[in-house]
mmCIF file of C-alpha atoms in Angstrom:
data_model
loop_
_atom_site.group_PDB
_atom_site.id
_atom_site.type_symbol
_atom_site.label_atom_id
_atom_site.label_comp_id
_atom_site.label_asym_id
_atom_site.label_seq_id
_atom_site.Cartn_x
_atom_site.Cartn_y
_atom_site.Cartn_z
ATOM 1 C CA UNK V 1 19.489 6.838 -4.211
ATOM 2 C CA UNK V 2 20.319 4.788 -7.084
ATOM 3 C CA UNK V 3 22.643 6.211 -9.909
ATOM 4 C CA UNK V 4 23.228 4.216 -13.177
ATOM 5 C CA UNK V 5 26.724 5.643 -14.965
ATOM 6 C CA UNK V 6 29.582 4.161 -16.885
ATOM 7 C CA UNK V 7 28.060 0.705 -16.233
ATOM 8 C CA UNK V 8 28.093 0.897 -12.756
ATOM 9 C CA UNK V 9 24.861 1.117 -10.231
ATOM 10 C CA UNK V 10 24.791 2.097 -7.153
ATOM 11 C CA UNK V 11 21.297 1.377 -5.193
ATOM 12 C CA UNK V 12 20.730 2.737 -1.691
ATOM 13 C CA UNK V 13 24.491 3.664 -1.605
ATOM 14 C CA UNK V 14 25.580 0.300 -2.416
ATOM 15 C CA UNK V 15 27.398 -0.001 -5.258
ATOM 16 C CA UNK V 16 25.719 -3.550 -6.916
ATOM 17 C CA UNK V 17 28.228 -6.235 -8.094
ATOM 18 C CA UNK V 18 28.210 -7.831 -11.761
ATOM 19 C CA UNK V 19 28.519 -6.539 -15.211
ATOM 20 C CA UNK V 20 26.034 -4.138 -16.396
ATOM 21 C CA UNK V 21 24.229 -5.848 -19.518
ATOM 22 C CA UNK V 22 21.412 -3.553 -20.194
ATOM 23 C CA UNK V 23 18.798 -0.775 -18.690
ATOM 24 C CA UNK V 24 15.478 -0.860 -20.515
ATOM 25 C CA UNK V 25 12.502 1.494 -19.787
ATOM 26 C CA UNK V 26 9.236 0.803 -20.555
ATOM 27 C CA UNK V 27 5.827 3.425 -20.240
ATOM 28 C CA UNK V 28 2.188 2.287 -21.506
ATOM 29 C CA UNK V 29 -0.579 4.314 -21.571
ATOM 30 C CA UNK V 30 -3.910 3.370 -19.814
ATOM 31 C CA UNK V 31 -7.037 3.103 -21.943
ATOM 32 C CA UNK V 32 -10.330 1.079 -21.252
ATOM 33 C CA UNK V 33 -12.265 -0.716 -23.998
ATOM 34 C CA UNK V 34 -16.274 -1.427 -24.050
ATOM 35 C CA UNK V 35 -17.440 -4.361 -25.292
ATOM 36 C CA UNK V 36 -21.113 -3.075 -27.538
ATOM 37 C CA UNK V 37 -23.379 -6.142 -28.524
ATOM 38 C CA UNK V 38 -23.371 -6.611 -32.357
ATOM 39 C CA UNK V 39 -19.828 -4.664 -32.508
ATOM 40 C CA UNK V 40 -16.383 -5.807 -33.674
ATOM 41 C CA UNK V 41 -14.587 -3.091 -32.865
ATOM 42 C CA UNK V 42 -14.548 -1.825 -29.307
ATOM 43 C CA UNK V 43 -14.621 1.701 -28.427
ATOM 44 C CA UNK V 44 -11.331 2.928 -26.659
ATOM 45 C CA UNK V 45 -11.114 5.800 -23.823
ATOM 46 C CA UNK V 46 -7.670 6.900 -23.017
ATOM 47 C CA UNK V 47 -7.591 7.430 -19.261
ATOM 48 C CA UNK V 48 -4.034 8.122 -18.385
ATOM 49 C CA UNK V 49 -0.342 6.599 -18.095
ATOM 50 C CA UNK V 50 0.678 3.306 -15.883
ATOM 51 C CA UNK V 51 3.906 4.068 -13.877
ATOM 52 C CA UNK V 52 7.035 3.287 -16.100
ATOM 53 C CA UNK V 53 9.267 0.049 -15.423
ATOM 54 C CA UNK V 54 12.720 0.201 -15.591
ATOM 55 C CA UNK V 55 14.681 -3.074 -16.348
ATOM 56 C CA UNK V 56 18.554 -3.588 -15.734
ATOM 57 C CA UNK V 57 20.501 -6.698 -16.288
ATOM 58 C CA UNK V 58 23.228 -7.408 -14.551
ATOM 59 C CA UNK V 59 25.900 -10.687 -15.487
ATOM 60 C CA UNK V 60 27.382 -11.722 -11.999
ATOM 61 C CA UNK V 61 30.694 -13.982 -12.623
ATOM 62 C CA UNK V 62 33.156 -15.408 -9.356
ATOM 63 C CA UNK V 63 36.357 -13.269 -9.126
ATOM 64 C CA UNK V 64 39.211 -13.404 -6.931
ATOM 65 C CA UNK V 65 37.045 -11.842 -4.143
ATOM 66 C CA UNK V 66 33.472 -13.728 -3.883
ATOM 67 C CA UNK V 67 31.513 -16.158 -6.520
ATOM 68 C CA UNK V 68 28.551 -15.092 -8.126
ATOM 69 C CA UNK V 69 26.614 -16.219 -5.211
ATOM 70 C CA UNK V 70 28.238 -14.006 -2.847
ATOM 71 C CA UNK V 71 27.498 -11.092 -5.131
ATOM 72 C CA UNK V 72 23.852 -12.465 -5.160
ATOM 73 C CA UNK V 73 23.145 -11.934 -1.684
ATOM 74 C CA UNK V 74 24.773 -8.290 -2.209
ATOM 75 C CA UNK V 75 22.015 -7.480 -4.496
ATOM 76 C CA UNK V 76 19.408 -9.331 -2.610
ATOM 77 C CA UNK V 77 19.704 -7.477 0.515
ATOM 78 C CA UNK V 78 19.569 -4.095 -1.875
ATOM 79 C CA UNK V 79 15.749 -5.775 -2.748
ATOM 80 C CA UNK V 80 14.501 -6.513 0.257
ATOM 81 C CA UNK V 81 16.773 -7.172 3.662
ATOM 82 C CA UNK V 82 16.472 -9.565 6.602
ATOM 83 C CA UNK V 83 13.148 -8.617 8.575
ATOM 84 C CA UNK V 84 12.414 -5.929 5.793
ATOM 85 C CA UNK V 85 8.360 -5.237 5.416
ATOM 86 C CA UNK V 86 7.913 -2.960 2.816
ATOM 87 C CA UNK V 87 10.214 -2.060 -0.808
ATOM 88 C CA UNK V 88 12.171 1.143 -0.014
ATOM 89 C CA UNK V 89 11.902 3.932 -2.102
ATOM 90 C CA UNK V 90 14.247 4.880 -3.968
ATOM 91 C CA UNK V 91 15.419 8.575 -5.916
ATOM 92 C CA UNK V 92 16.973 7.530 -9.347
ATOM 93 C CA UNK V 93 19.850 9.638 -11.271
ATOM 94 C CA UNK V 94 20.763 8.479 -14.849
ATOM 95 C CA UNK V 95 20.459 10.943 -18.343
ATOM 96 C CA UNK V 96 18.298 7.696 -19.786
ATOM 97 C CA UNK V 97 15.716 8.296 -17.236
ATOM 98 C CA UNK V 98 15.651 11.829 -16.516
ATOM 99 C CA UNK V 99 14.999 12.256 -20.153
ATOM 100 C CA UNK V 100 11.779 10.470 -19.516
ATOM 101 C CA UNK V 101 10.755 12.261 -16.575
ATOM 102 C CA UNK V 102 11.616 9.215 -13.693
ATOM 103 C CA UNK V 103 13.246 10.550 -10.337
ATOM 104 C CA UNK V 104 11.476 7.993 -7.946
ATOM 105 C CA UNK V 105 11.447 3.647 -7.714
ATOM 106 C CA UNK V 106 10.600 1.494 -5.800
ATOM 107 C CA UNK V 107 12.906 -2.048 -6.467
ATOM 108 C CA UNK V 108 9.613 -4.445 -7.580
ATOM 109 C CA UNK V 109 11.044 -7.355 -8.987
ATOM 110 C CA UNK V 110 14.678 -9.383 -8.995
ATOM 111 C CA UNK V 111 14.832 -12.136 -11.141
ATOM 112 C CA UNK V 112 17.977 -14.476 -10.993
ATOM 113 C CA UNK V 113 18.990 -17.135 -13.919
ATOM 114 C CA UNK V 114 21.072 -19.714 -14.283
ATOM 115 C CA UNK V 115 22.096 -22.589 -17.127
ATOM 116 C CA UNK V 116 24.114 -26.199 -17.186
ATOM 117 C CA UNK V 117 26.503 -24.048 -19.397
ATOM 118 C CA UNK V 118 28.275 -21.940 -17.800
ATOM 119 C CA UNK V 119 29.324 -20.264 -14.185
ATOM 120 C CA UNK V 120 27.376 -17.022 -14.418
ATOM 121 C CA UNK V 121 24.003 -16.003 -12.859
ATOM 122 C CA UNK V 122 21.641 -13.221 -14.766
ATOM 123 C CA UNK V 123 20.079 -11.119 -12.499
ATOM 124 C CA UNK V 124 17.139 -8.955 -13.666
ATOM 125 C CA UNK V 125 16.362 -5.887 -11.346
ATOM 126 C CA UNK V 126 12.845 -4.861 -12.010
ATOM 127 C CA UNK V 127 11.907 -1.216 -10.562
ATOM 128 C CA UNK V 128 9.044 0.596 -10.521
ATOM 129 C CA UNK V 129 7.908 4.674 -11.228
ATOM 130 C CA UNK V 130 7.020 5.825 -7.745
ATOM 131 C CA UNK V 131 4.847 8.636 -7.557
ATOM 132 C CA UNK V 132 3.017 9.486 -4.185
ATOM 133 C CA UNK V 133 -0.505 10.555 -4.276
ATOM 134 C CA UNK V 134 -0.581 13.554 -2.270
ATOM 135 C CA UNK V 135 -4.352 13.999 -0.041
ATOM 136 C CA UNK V 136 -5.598 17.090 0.863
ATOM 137 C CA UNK V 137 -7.765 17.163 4.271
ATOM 138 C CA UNK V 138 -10.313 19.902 3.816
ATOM 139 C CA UNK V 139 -11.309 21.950 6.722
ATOM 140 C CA UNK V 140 -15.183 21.593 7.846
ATOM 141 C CA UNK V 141 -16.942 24.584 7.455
ATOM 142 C CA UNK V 142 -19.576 23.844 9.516
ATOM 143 C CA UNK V 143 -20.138 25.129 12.764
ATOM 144 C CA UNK V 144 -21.108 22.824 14.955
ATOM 145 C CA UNK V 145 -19.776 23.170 18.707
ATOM 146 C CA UNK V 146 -20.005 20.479 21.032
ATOM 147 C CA UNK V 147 -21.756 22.466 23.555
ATOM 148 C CA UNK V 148 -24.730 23.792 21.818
ATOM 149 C CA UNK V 149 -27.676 21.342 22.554
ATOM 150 C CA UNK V 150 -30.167 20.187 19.657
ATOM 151 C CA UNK V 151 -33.307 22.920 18.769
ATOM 152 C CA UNK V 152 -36.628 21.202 19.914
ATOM 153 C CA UNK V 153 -40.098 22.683 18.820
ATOM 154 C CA UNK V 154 -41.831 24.017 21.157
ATOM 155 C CA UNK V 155 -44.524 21.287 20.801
ATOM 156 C CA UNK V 156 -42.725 18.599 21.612
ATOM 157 C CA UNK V 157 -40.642 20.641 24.711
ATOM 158 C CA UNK V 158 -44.080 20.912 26.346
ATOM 159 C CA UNK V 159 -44.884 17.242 25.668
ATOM 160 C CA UNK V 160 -41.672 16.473 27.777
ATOM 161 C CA UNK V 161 -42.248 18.590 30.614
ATOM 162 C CA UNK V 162 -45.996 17.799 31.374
ATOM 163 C CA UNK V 163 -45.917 13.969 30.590
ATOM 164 C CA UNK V 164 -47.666 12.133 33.208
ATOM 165 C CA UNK V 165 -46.661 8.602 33.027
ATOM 166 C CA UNK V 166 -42.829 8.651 33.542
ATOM 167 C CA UNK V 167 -41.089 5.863 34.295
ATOM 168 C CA UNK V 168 -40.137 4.750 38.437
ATOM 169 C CA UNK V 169 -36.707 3.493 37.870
ATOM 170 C CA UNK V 170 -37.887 1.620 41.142
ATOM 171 C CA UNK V 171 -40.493 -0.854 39.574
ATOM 172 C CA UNK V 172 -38.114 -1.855 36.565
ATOM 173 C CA UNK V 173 -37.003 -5.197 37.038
ATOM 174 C CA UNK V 174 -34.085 -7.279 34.494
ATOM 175 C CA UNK V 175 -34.539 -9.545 32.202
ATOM 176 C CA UNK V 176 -34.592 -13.136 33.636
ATOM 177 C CA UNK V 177 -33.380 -15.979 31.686
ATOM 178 C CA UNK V 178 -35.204 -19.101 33.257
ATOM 179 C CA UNK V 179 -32.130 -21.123 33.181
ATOM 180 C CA UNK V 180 -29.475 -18.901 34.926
ATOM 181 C CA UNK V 181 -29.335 -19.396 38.492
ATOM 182 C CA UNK V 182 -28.602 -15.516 39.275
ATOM 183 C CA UNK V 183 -29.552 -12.011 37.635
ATOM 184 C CA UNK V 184 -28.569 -8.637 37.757
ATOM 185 C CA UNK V 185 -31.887 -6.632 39.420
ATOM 186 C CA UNK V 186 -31.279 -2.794 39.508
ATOM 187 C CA UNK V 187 -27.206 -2.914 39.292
ATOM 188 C CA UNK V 188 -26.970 -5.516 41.636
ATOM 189 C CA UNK V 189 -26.426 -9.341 41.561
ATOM 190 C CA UNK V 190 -28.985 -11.332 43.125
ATOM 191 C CA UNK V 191 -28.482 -15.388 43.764
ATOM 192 C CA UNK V 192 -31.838 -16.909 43.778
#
């Protein structure tokens, strides 16, 4: 859960270090463009909305407790932790975003800067609209069971019970490659 309020944020229960700077949420929509020989202006289709990104800057500065890098590794174990495979997701509670509809993140980007200046690090936390596509498995309809055996015409039913020339597993004999020494003859292996 992450909850933005009064200038404090608190990701996954942690409550992240620093002093809030900004929050900054940005939405696009999705549309395609065709390129047409002889044409300056390309045809647009509108084909939906990209997920939204949701930027907050963060000043971390040493106090009497831990320097700015100590904070650091606070916040970089709330992106991705020791041995961590995949970004967590994340539910999201601030009046800024639920006004635009966001509930779910992911944490997609942390940015860190610093300058010959001064003592301070500005750390960008870049996160990411989540929402899950949800499959449906359809149920076959077919019914097909496992036991019933394919229909044969009747033509081809009488081919297979009066054929004359079937073969005498007895007479079959492997493959040979000239330069093995052995071969398999009949399930068996044979030295010759």
């Amino acid at each position: 859960m992450i909850i933005v309020d009064a200038g404090a944020i608190k990701v996954g229960g942690i409550l992240l270090p620093g002093i809030f700077q900004k929050l900054e949420v940005e939405s696009n929509a999705k549309v395609d463009e065709i390129d047409i020989k002889g044409k300056s202006v390309k045809p647009k289709q509108a084909t939906g909305y990209e997920d939204a990104k949701i930027k907050i800057t963060l000043i971390l500065k040493a106090n009497d407790d831990e320097d700015e890098y100590e904070q650091l590794v606070k916040i970089q174990n709330v992106f991705k932790r020791p041995g961590q495979e995949k970004p967590i997701v994340y539910e999201i509670f601030n009046k800024h975003l639920n006004a635009r509809g966001i509930s779910k993140v992911i944490f997609k980007k942390l940015t860190t800067k610093e300058n010959n200046k001064s003592n301070l690090l500005i750390v960008e936390c870049e996160f990411w609209e989540y929402i899950p596509i949800t499959i449906k498995a359809a149920k076959s309809t077919s019914n097909v069971s496992s036991n019933m055996k394919p229909e044969l015409t009747k033509e081809y039913e009488t081919y297979l019970s009066n054929r004359t020339n079937r073969i005498d597993k007895n007479k079959i004999t492997a493959a040979v490659d000239d330069d093995a020494d052995n071969y398999i003859r009949g399930g068996h292996y044979v030295e010759y």
